């Protein structure tokens, strides 16, 4: 009889987390302090980016943060964009800065990422934060990998000594997730295999079924099929793909990278798309903003480094 997977309900979890943040923000503002403030910079009018940013701004409002959406035309020069970022870096009333990706071709995203102050880098993309994360030092962790690990933790999914296969090695999802899953502490301590676009398809088919936990962040709908999943595995689908669907008013449906129906009959846990990792990413962005705020207000609660975690 096929297994029927439990749904890792990112929507519900993210609401729980947002309510926790909201309660904390309410205490902060009741004590007379200002609310945390997130600035989002949106360059151009890409519909998916607009919808992501809108969602982030709405979430800020929900938890009681102040938020600023700075829209810039797609013709903005790199220097003009960097100047805006520096302005927000210098503004003591701004705690977190995000620049929505992708950016137009003429702008180098790495330069933008490196210009955001590491203490305001609530996406966790700055090389300083990536370095700290890699060495397991307290820092602003990248939002999507943090959301994935938070899900595993809140659903009590063991990771220690498990084999985790990560499909995709992007700098914002696959690679940091692979590092966080292999680090000391919980969730973590997993044996990790990372695959990418140069992993031959046959190899991918051989490696994926070895995973107790399979985390997929590629951007190819249906890449991971049921034959590639071991019975009882935990499957995290990060992919968000717009697939043409005439039955929808919008003309498209959102699909993950995993062939959800058949895989959900084999897996023990699975994230839906939408409603899985996506909302967790937003919740972690808010959590990072609150942490950045607390650090700059001397209310920081960065955990102390312990020897056993330094691995
Ligand atoms: P990216 O485009 O930067 O990288 C894709 C990765 O997939 C690359 O590392 C590439 O080597 C790898 N890849 C390509 N073909 C492959 C194959 N056949 N086998 C194995 N690996 C292969 O992607 P990204 O920014 O990590 O995004 C991936 C997907 O996740 C996209 O659909 C994106 O929309 C989605 N995403 C979702 C969230 C969220 O919050 N849910 C956040 C970020 C990205």
mmCIF file of C-alpha atoms and ligand atoms in Angstrom:
data_model
loop_
_atom_site.group_PDB
_atom_site.id
_atom_site.type_symbol
_atom_site.label_atom_id
_atom_site.label_comp_id
_atom_site.label_asym_id
_atom_site.label_seq_id
_atom_site.Cartn_x
_atom_site.Cartn_y
_atom_site.Cartn_z
ATOM 1 C CA UNK A 1 0.000 0.000 0.000
ATOM 2 C CA UNK A 2 1.502 3.385 -0.958
ATOM 3 C CA UNK A 3 2.489 5.805 1.782
ATOM 4 C CA UNK A 4 0.568 9.007 1.865
ATOM 5 C CA UNK A 5 2.828 11.864 2.835
ATOM 6 C CA UNK A 6 2.157 14.328 5.609
ATOM 7 C CA UNK A 7 2.034 17.855 4.308
ATOM 8 C CA UNK A 8 4.664 20.248 5.629
ATOM 9 C CA UNK A 9 2.314 23.170 5.933
ATOM 10 C CA UNK A 10 4.498 26.232 5.404
ATOM 11 C CA UNK A 11 1.501 28.505 5.272
ATOM 12 C CA UNK A 12 0.332 27.553 8.737
ATOM 13 C CA UNK A 13 3.834 27.503 10.234
ATOM 14 C CA UNK A 14 4.631 30.892 8.780
ATOM 15 C CA UNK A 15 1.435 32.288 10.321
ATOM 16 C CA UNK A 16 2.474 30.871 13.714
ATOM 17 C CA UNK A 17 5.912 32.481 13.354
ATOM 18 C CA UNK A 18 4.443 35.777 12.193
ATOM 19 C CA UNK A 19 2.152 35.780 15.232
ATOM 20 C CA UNK A 20 5.167 35.195 17.491
ATOM 21 C CA UNK A 21 6.969 38.129 15.845
ATOM 22 C CA UNK A 22 3.858 40.288 16.044
ATOM 23 C CA UNK A 23 3.566 39.674 19.804
ATOM 24 C CA UNK A 24 7.213 40.652 20.286
ATOM 25 C CA UNK A 25 6.854 43.785 18.157
ATOM 26 C CA UNK A 26 3.779 44.783 20.111
ATOM 27 C CA UNK A 27 5.782 44.539 23.374
ATOM 28 C CA UNK A 28 8.579 46.610 21.842
ATOM 29 C CA UNK A 29 6.306 49.394 20.631
ATOM 30 C CA UNK A 30 4.330 49.383 23.885
ATOM 31 C CA UNK A 31 7.604 50.070 25.679
ATOM 32 C CA UNK A 32 7.877 53.290 23.658
ATOM 33 C CA UNK A 33 10.442 52.156 21.102
ATOM 34 C CA UNK A 34 9.938 52.459 17.367
ATOM 35 C CA UNK A 35 8.936 49.406 15.324
ATOM 36 C CA UNK A 36 11.492 47.523 13.194
ATOM 37 C CA UNK A 37 11.731 48.941 9.671
ATOM 38 C CA UNK A 38 12.331 46.965 6.469
ATOM 39 C CA UNK A 39 13.192 48.653 3.163
ATOM 40 C CA UNK A 40 12.606 46.754 -0.090
ATOM 41 C CA UNK A 41 14.072 48.058 -3.331
ATOM 42 C CA UNK A 42 12.337 46.901 -6.487
ATOM 43 C CA UNK A 43 13.960 47.616 -9.835
ATOM 44 C CA UNK A 44 11.698 47.381 -12.899
ATOM 45 C CA UNK A 45 8.284 45.816 -13.222
ATOM 46 C CA UNK A 46 8.801 42.041 -13.380
ATOM 47 C CA UNK A 47 5.355 40.637 -12.409
ATOM 48 C CA UNK A 48 6.717 37.801 -10.222
ATOM 49 C CA UNK A 49 9.064 40.197 -8.389
ATOM 50 C CA UNK A 50 6.232 42.676 -7.857
ATOM 51 C CA UNK A 51 4.072 39.984 -6.359
ATOM 52 C CA UNK A 52 6.890 38.738 -4.054
ATOM 53 C CA UNK A 53 7.628 42.253 -2.811
ATOM 54 C CA UNK A 54 3.946 43.056 -2.310
ATOM 55 C CA UNK A 55 3.634 39.925 -0.208
ATOM 56 C CA UNK A 56 6.684 40.884 1.893
ATOM 57 C CA UNK A 57 5.290 44.387 2.496
ATOM 58 C CA UNK A 58 1.911 42.968 3.492
ATOM 59 C CA UNK A 59 3.622 40.639 5.940
ATOM 60 C CA UNK A 60 5.541 43.588 7.451
ATOM 61 C CA UNK A 61 2.258 45.317 8.057
ATOM 62 C CA UNK A 62 0.795 42.183 9.655
ATOM 63 C CA UNK A 63 3.578 41.866 12.230
ATOM 64 C CA UNK A 64 3.638 45.609 12.982
ATOM 65 C CA UNK A 65 6.879 46.560 11.195
ATOM 66 C CA UNK A 66 7.288 49.816 9.316
ATOM 67 C CA UNK A 67 8.120 49.187 5.694
ATOM 68 C CA UNK A 68 9.248 51.208 2.714
ATOM 69 C CA UNK A 69 8.957 50.033 -0.872
ATOM 70 C CA UNK A 70 11.395 51.946 -3.059
ATOM 71 C CA UNK A 71 10.583 51.450 -6.732
ATOM 72 C CA UNK A 72 13.254 52.248 -9.288
ATOM 73 C CA UNK A 73 12.900 52.126 -13.085
ATOM 74 C CA UNK A 74 14.670 49.320 -14.971
ATOM 75 C CA UNK A 75 16.819 52.058 -16.556
ATOM 76 C CA UNK A 76 18.384 52.993 -13.198
ATOM 77 C CA UNK A 77 22.182 52.850 -13.358
ATOM 78 C CA UNK A 78 24.149 50.572 -11.083
ATOM 79 C CA UNK A 79 25.726 53.555 -9.335
ATOM 80 C CA UNK A 80 22.315 55.149 -8.701
ATOM 81 C CA UNK A 81 21.075 51.918 -7.172
ATOM 82 C CA UNK A 82 24.187 51.537 -5.009
ATOM 83 C CA UNK A 83 23.788 55.132 -3.865
ATOM 84 C CA UNK A 84 20.234 54.372 -2.689
ATOM 85 C CA UNK A 85 21.486 51.313 -0.806
ATOM 86 C CA UNK A 86 24.223 53.395 0.887
ATOM 87 C CA UNK A 87 21.624 55.967 1.885
ATOM 88 C CA UNK A 88 19.593 53.275 3.669
ATOM 89 C CA UNK A 89 22.782 51.805 5.171
ATOM 90 C CA UNK A 90 23.423 55.174 6.815
ATOM 91 C CA UNK A 91 19.845 55.648 8.018
ATOM 92 C CA UNK A 92 19.578 54.643 11.703
ATOM 93 C CA UNK A 93 15.804 54.235 11.302
ATOM 94 C CA UNK A 94 16.267 51.388 8.803
ATOM 95 C CA UNK A 95 16.993 47.912 10.182
ATOM 96 C CA UNK A 96 16.791 45.698 7.116
ATOM 97 C CA UNK A 97 17.387 46.227 3.382
ATOM 98 C CA UNK A 98 16.465 43.863 0.582
ATOM 99 C CA UNK A 99 16.948 44.349 -3.132
ATOM 100 C CA UNK A 100 14.554 42.095 -5.027
ATOM 101 C CA UNK A 101 16.286 39.861 -7.576
ATOM 102 C CA UNK A 102 16.566 39.381 -10.498
ATOM 103 C CA UNK A 103 18.049 42.735 -11.509
ATOM 104 C CA UNK A 104 18.317 44.088 -15.080
ATOM 105 C CA UNK A 105 21.293 42.783 -17.101
ATOM 106 C CA UNK A 106 23.360 45.974 -16.746
ATOM 107 C CA UNK A 107 23.491 45.661 -12.937
ATOM 108 C CA UNK A 108 25.891 43.222 -11.244
ATOM 109 C CA UNK A 109 23.917 41.574 -8.430
ATOM 110 C CA UNK A 110 27.076 40.709 -6.447
ATOM 111 C CA UNK A 111 27.984 44.384 -6.250
ATOM 112 C CA UNK A 112 24.555 45.203 -4.873
ATOM 113 C CA UNK A 113 24.718 42.367 -2.338
ATOM 114 C CA UNK A 114 28.155 43.496 -1.171
ATOM 115 C CA UNK A 115 27.020 47.086 -0.724
ATOM 116 C CA UNK A 116 24.278 46.288 1.792
ATOM 117 C CA UNK A 117 25.676 46.531 5.334
ATOM 118 C CA UNK A 118 26.039 42.981 6.718
ATOM 119 C CA UNK A 119 24.112 44.058 9.846
ATOM 120 C CA UNK A 120 21.152 45.137 7.658
ATOM 121 C CA UNK A 121 21.453 42.229 5.197
ATOM 122 C CA UNK A 122 18.223 40.484 6.220
ATOM 123 C CA UNK A 123 18.297 38.242 3.125
ATOM 124 C CA UNK A 124 21.564 36.833 4.505
ATOM 125 C CA UNK A 125 23.343 37.055 1.120
ATOM 126 C CA UNK A 126 26.353 39.237 2.037
ATOM 127 C CA UNK A 127 29.688 37.362 1.896
ATOM 128 C CA UNK A 128 30.292 38.268 5.559
ATOM 129 C CA UNK A 129 27.056 36.579 6.603
ATOM 130 C CA UNK A 130 27.694 33.628 4.281
ATOM 131 C CA UNK A 131 31.142 33.218 5.861
ATOM 132 C CA UNK A 132 29.757 33.388 9.387
ATOM 133 C CA UNK A 133 27.009 30.934 8.451
ATOM 134 C CA UNK A 134 29.561 28.530 6.963
ATOM 135 C CA UNK A 135 31.636 28.600 10.159
ATOM 136 C CA UNK A 136 28.474 28.192 12.257
ATOM 137 C CA UNK A 137 28.837 31.582 13.913
ATOM 138 C CA UNK A 138 25.704 33.523 14.847
ATOM 139 C CA UNK A 139 24.631 35.742 11.929
ATOM 140 C CA UNK A 140 21.728 36.729 9.725
ATOM 141 C CA UNK A 141 21.039 33.405 8.015
ATOM 142 C CA UNK A 142 19.777 33.224 4.415
ATOM 143 C CA UNK A 143 15.994 33.304 4.535
ATOM 144 C CA UNK A 144 14.994 30.323 2.369
ATOM 145 C CA UNK A 145 17.475 27.787 3.827
ATOM 146 C CA UNK A 146 16.577 29.047 7.299
ATOM 147 C CA UNK A 147 12.891 28.505 6.471
ATOM 148 C CA UNK A 148 13.587 24.947 5.330
ATOM 149 C CA UNK A 149 15.476 24.083 8.518
ATOM 150 C CA UNK A 150 12.838 25.762 10.661
ATOM 151 C CA UNK A 151 10.211 23.528 9.037
ATOM 152 C CA UNK A 152 12.238 20.400 9.708
ATOM 153 C CA UNK A 153 12.661 21.483 13.325
ATOM 154 C CA UNK A 154 9.028 22.374 13.963
ATOM 155 C CA UNK A 155 7.854 19.093 12.432
ATOM 156 C CA UNK A 156 10.378 17.186 14.608
ATOM 157 C CA UNK A 157 12.072 15.640 11.596
ATOM 158 C CA UNK A 158 15.419 14.131 12.603
ATOM 159 C CA UNK A 159 18.407 15.198 10.501
ATOM 160 C CA UNK A 160 21.424 13.933 12.469
ATOM 161 C CA UNK A 161 23.212 11.210 10.539
ATOM 162 C CA UNK A 162 20.576 11.250 7.790
ATOM 163 C CA UNK A 163 21.505 11.449 4.139
ATOM 164 C CA UNK A 164 20.341 14.739 2.675
ATOM 165 C CA UNK A 165 20.409 15.181 -1.087
ATOM 166 C CA UNK A 166 20.306 18.809 -2.239
ATOM 167 C CA UNK A 167 19.408 19.351 -5.886
ATOM 168 C CA UNK A 168 20.651 22.746 -7.139
ATOM 169 C CA UNK A 169 23.606 24.770 -5.869
ATOM 170 C CA UNK A 170 22.424 28.381 -6.158
ATOM 171 C CA UNK A 171 24.039 30.879 -3.858
ATOM 172 C CA UNK A 172 20.685 31.755 -2.244
ATOM 173 C CA UNK A 173 19.167 28.285 -1.759
ATOM 174 C CA UNK A 174 21.022 25.097 -2.707
ATOM 175 C CA UNK A 175 24.551 25.857 -1.529
ATOM 176 C CA UNK A 176 23.709 27.510 1.819
ATOM 177 C CA UNK A 177 21.129 24.784 2.504
ATOM 178 C CA UNK A 178 23.759 22.103 1.906
ATOM 179 C CA UNK A 179 26.105 23.847 4.364
ATOM 180 C CA UNK A 180 23.432 24.351 7.012
ATOM 181 C CA UNK A 181 22.314 20.726 6.783
ATOM 182 C CA UNK A 182 25.889 19.492 7.294
ATOM 183 C CA UNK A 183 26.828 21.915 10.118
ATOM 184 C CA UNK A 184 26.860 21.051 13.797
ATOM 185 C CA UNK A 185 23.648 21.552 15.803
ATOM 186 C CA UNK A 186 20.034 20.794 15.096
ATOM 187 C CA UNK A 187 18.751 20.739 12.418
ATOM 188 C CA UNK A 188 21.996 19.725 10.787
ATOM 189 C CA UNK A 189 24.591 16.971 11.272
ATOM 190 C CA UNK A 190 23.411 15.329 8.036
ATOM 191 C CA UNK A 191 25.535 13.636 5.402
ATOM 192 C CA UNK A 192 25.002 15.883 2.399
ATOM 193 C CA UNK A 193 25.254 15.260 -1.317
ATOM 194 C CA UNK A 194 24.844 18.314 -3.529
ATOM 195 C CA UNK A 195 23.961 18.009 -7.210
ATOM 196 C CA UNK A 196 23.740 20.637 -9.945
ATOM 197 C CA UNK A 197 23.301 21.194 -13.663
ATOM 198 C CA UNK A 198 26.476 19.270 -14.503
ATOM 199 C CA UNK A 199 25.364 16.223 -12.547
ATOM 200 C CA UNK A 200 24.434 13.816 -15.379
ATOM 201 C CA UNK A 201 20.729 12.933 -15.406
ATOM 202 C CA UNK A 202 21.584 9.260 -14.778
ATOM 203 C CA UNK A 203 23.635 10.251 -11.723
ATOM 204 C CA UNK A 204 20.763 12.360 -10.390
ATOM 205 C CA UNK A 205 18.480 9.337 -10.772
ATOM 206 C CA UNK A 206 21.003 7.217 -8.862
ATOM 207 C CA UNK A 207 21.712 9.726 -6.065
ATOM 208 C CA UNK A 208 18.216 11.048 -5.247
ATOM 209 C CA UNK A 209 16.774 7.688 -4.078
ATOM 210 C CA UNK A 210 19.571 7.546 -1.474
ATOM 211 C CA UNK A 211 18.199 10.640 0.239
ATOM 212 C CA UNK A 212 16.368 10.399 3.553
ATOM 213 C CA UNK A 213 15.750 14.093 2.982
ATOM 214 C CA UNK A 214 15.643 15.495 -0.560
ATOM 215 C CA UNK A 215 15.707 19.276 -0.996
ATOM 216 C CA UNK A 216 15.110 20.539 -4.527
ATOM 217 C CA UNK A 217 15.788 24.098 -5.735
ATOM 218 C CA UNK A 218 16.223 24.107 -9.501
ATOM 219 C CA UNK A 219 13.349 25.811 -11.321
ATOM 220 C CA UNK A 220 12.346 22.899 -13.578
ATOM 221 C CA UNK A 221 8.769 21.684 -13.069
ATOM 222 C CA UNK A 222 8.484 17.953 -12.460
ATOM 223 C CA UNK A 223 12.271 17.315 -12.497
ATOM 224 C CA UNK A 224 12.009 14.987 -9.507
ATOM 225 C CA UNK A 225 9.768 12.008 -10.172
ATOM 226 C CA UNK A 226 8.501 9.253 -7.879
ATOM 227 C CA UNK A 227 11.215 6.760 -9.044
ATOM 228 C CA UNK A 228 13.816 9.175 -7.659
ATOM 229 C CA UNK A 229 12.389 9.146 -4.142
ATOM 230 C CA UNK A 230 12.914 6.434 -1.547
ATOM 231 C CA UNK A 231 9.755 5.312 0.292
ATOM 232 C CA UNK A 232 9.408 7.348 3.482
ATOM 233 C CA UNK A 233 11.785 10.140 2.441
ATOM 234 C CA UNK A 234 11.163 13.760 3.395
ATOM 235 C CA UNK A 235 10.816 15.929 0.281
ATOM 236 C CA UNK A 236 11.267 19.706 0.327
ATOM 237 C CA UNK A 237 10.312 21.398 -2.931
ATOM 238 C CA UNK A 238 11.671 24.934 -3.194
ATOM 239 C CA UNK A 239 10.886 25.397 -6.892
ATOM 240 C CA UNK A 240 8.296 27.932 -7.982
ATOM 241 C CA UNK A 241 7.447 27.626 -11.669
ATOM 242 C CA UNK A 242 4.708 29.386 -13.603
ATOM 243 C CA UNK A 243 3.199 26.724 -15.831
ATOM 244 C CA UNK A 244 0.628 27.622 -18.502
ATOM 245 C CA UNK A 245 -2.858 26.659 -17.334
ATOM 246 C CA UNK A 246 -5.840 27.943 -19.279
ATOM 247 C CA UNK A 247 -8.243 26.848 -16.560
ATOM 248 C CA UNK A 248 -6.804 29.559 -14.275
ATOM 249 C CA UNK A 249 -7.868 33.185 -14.486
ATOM 250 C CA UNK A 250 -4.216 34.242 -14.497
ATOM 251 C CA UNK A 251 -3.473 31.796 -17.328
ATOM 252 C CA UNK A 252 -0.858 29.945 -15.285
ATOM 253 C CA UNK A 253 -0.521 27.646 -12.276
ATOM 254 C CA UNK A 254 2.347 27.523 -9.784
ATOM 255 C CA UNK A 255 4.219 24.219 -9.775
ATOM 256 C CA UNK A 256 7.239 23.008 -7.888
ATOM 257 C CA UNK A 257 10.225 21.013 -9.153
ATOM 258 C CA UNK A 258 8.749 17.789 -7.753
ATOM 259 C CA UNK A 259 6.048 15.697 -9.413
ATOM 260 C CA UNK A 260 3.815 16.237 -6.386
ATOM 261 C CA UNK A 261 1.012 13.651 -6.860
ATOM 262 C CA UNK A 262 3.070 10.460 -7.343
ATOM 263 C CA UNK A 263 5.885 11.596 -5.010
ATOM 264 C CA UNK A 264 3.427 12.342 -2.203
ATOM 265 C CA UNK A 265 2.371 8.697 -2.325
ATOM 266 C CA UNK A 266 5.914 7.609 -1.516
ATOM 267 C CA UNK A 267 7.283 10.311 0.755
ATOM 268 C CA UNK A 268 6.637 10.543 4.505
ATOM 269 C CA UNK A 269 6.570 14.358 4.449
ATOM 270 C CA UNK A 270 6.327 16.763 1.520
ATOM 271 C CA UNK A 271 5.995 20.509 0.998
ATOM 272 C CA UNK A 272 3.232 21.705 -1.333
ATOM 273 C CA UNK A 273 3.773 24.432 -3.944
ATOM 274 C CA UNK A 274 2.417 26.974 -3.271
ATOM 275 C CA UNK A 275 2.098 26.976 0.528
ATOM 276 C CA UNK A 276 5.364 25.256 1.473
ATOM 277 C CA UNK A 277 8.779 26.885 1.478
ATOM 278 C CA UNK A 278 7.604 30.214 -0.007
ATOM 279 C CA UNK A 279 5.732 31.507 3.061
ATOM 280 C CA UNK A 280 8.552 30.257 5.324
ATOM 281 C CA UNK A 281 11.027 32.413 3.386
ATOM 282 C CA UNK A 282 8.952 35.499 4.113
ATOM 283 C CA UNK A 283 8.612 34.558 7.799
ATOM 284 C CA UNK A 284 12.397 34.182 8.088
ATOM 285 C CA UNK A 285 12.933 37.544 6.398
ATOM 286 C CA UNK A 286 10.762 39.108 9.100
ATOM 287 C CA UNK A 287 12.610 37.210 11.797
ATOM 288 C CA UNK A 288 15.947 38.458 10.459
ATOM 289 C CA UNK A 289 14.638 42.026 10.405
ATOM 290 C CA UNK A 290 13.564 41.726 14.036
ATOM 291 C CA UNK A 291 16.978 40.293 14.923
ATOM 292 C CA UNK A 292 18.786 43.109 13.077
ATOM 293 C CA UNK A 293 16.619 45.611 14.964
ATOM 294 C CA UNK A 294 17.356 43.997 18.307
ATOM 295 C CA UNK A 295 21.086 43.947 17.588
ATOM 296 C CA UNK A 296 21.154 47.640 16.780
ATOM 297 C CA UNK A 297 19.073 48.429 19.881
ATOM 298 C CA UNK A 298 21.264 46.464 22.272
ATOM 299 C CA UNK A 299 18.518 43.846 22.696
ATOM 300 C CA UNK A 300 20.439 41.256 20.707
ATOM 301 C CA UNK A 301 20.066 37.664 21.521
ATOM 302 C CA UNK A 302 22.640 36.163 19.201
ATOM 303 C CA UNK A 303 23.433 32.869 20.845
ATOM 304 C CA UNK A 304 26.922 32.501 22.179
ATOM 305 C CA UNK A 305 29.251 30.384 20.123
ATOM 306 C CA UNK A 306 29.800 26.997 21.683
ATOM 307 C CA UNK A 307 32.651 24.641 20.979
ATOM 308 C CA UNK A 308 30.477 21.730 19.860
ATOM 309 C CA UNK A 309 28.736 23.906 17.252
ATOM 310 C CA UNK A 310 32.006 25.035 15.713
ATOM 311 C CA UNK A 311 32.026 22.319 13.101
HETATM 312 P P1 LIG B 1 19.036 29.300 -9.752
HETATM 313 O O1 LIG B 1 18.417 29.449 -11.086
HETATM 314 O O2 LIG B 1 19.927 30.344 -9.219
HETATM 315 O O3 LIG B 1 19.825 27.928 -9.716
HETATM 316 C C1 LIG B 1 19.289 26.735 -10.185
HETATM 317 C C2 LIG B 1 20.217 25.614 -9.781
HETATM 318 O O4 LIG B 1 19.729 24.408 -10.324
HETATM 319 C C3 LIG B 1 21.640 25.781 -10.293
HETATM 320 O O5 LIG B 1 22.519 25.607 -9.206
HETATM 321 C C4 LIG B 1 21.821 24.678 -11.324
HETATM 322 O O6 LIG B 1 23.138 24.156 -11.342
HETATM 323 C C5 LIG B 1 20.813 23.658 -10.834
HETATM 324 N N1 LIG B 1 20.311 22.768 -11.890
HETATM 325 C C6 LIG B 1 19.839 23.105 -13.114
HETATM 326 N N2 LIG B 1 19.459 22.005 -13.768
HETATM 327 C C7 LIG B 1 19.678 20.952 -12.939
HETATM 328 C C8 LIG B 1 19.484 19.560 -13.059
HETATM 329 N N3 LIG B 1 18.970 19.024 -14.171
HETATM 330 N N4 LIG B 1 19.822 18.777 -12.019
HETATM 331 C C9 LIG B 1 20.339 19.309 -10.885
HETATM 332 N N5 LIG B 1 20.532 20.635 -10.714
HETATM 333 C C10 LIG B 1 20.208 21.444 -11.741
HETATM 334 O O7 LIG B 1 17.874 28.935 -8.781
HETATM 335 P P2 LIG B 1 17.352 29.389 -7.328
HETATM 336 O O8 LIG B 1 17.405 30.847 -7.194
HETATM 337 O O9 LIG B 1 17.930 28.512 -6.293
HETATM 338 O O10 LIG B 1 15.820 28.962 -7.540
HETATM 339 C C11 LIG B 1 15.451 27.638 -7.837
HETATM 340 C C12 LIG B 1 13.939 27.537 -7.807
HETATM 341 O O11 LIG B 1 13.492 27.861 -6.480
HETATM 342 C C13 LIG B 1 13.221 28.520 -8.721
HETATM 343 O O12 LIG B 1 12.047 27.900 -9.181
HETATM 344 C C14 LIG B 1 12.877 29.680 -7.816
HETATM 345 O O13 LIG B 1 11.737 30.390 -8.242
HETATM 346 C C15 LIG B 1 12.599 28.961 -6.533
HETATM 347 N N6 LIG B 1 12.823 29.746 -5.314
HETATM 348 C C16 LIG B 1 11.884 29.647 -4.357
HETATM 349 C C17 LIG B 1 12.055 30.308 -3.159
HETATM 350 C C18 LIG B 1 11.017 30.147 -2.106
HETATM 351 O O14 LIG B 1 10.994 30.911 -1.176
HETATM 352 N N7 LIG B 1 10.168 29.133 -2.200
HETATM 353 C C19 LIG B 1 13.187 31.083 -2.931
HETATM 354 C C20 LIG B 1 14.157 31.147 -3.935
HETATM 355 C C21 LIG B 1 13.967 30.461 -5.115
#
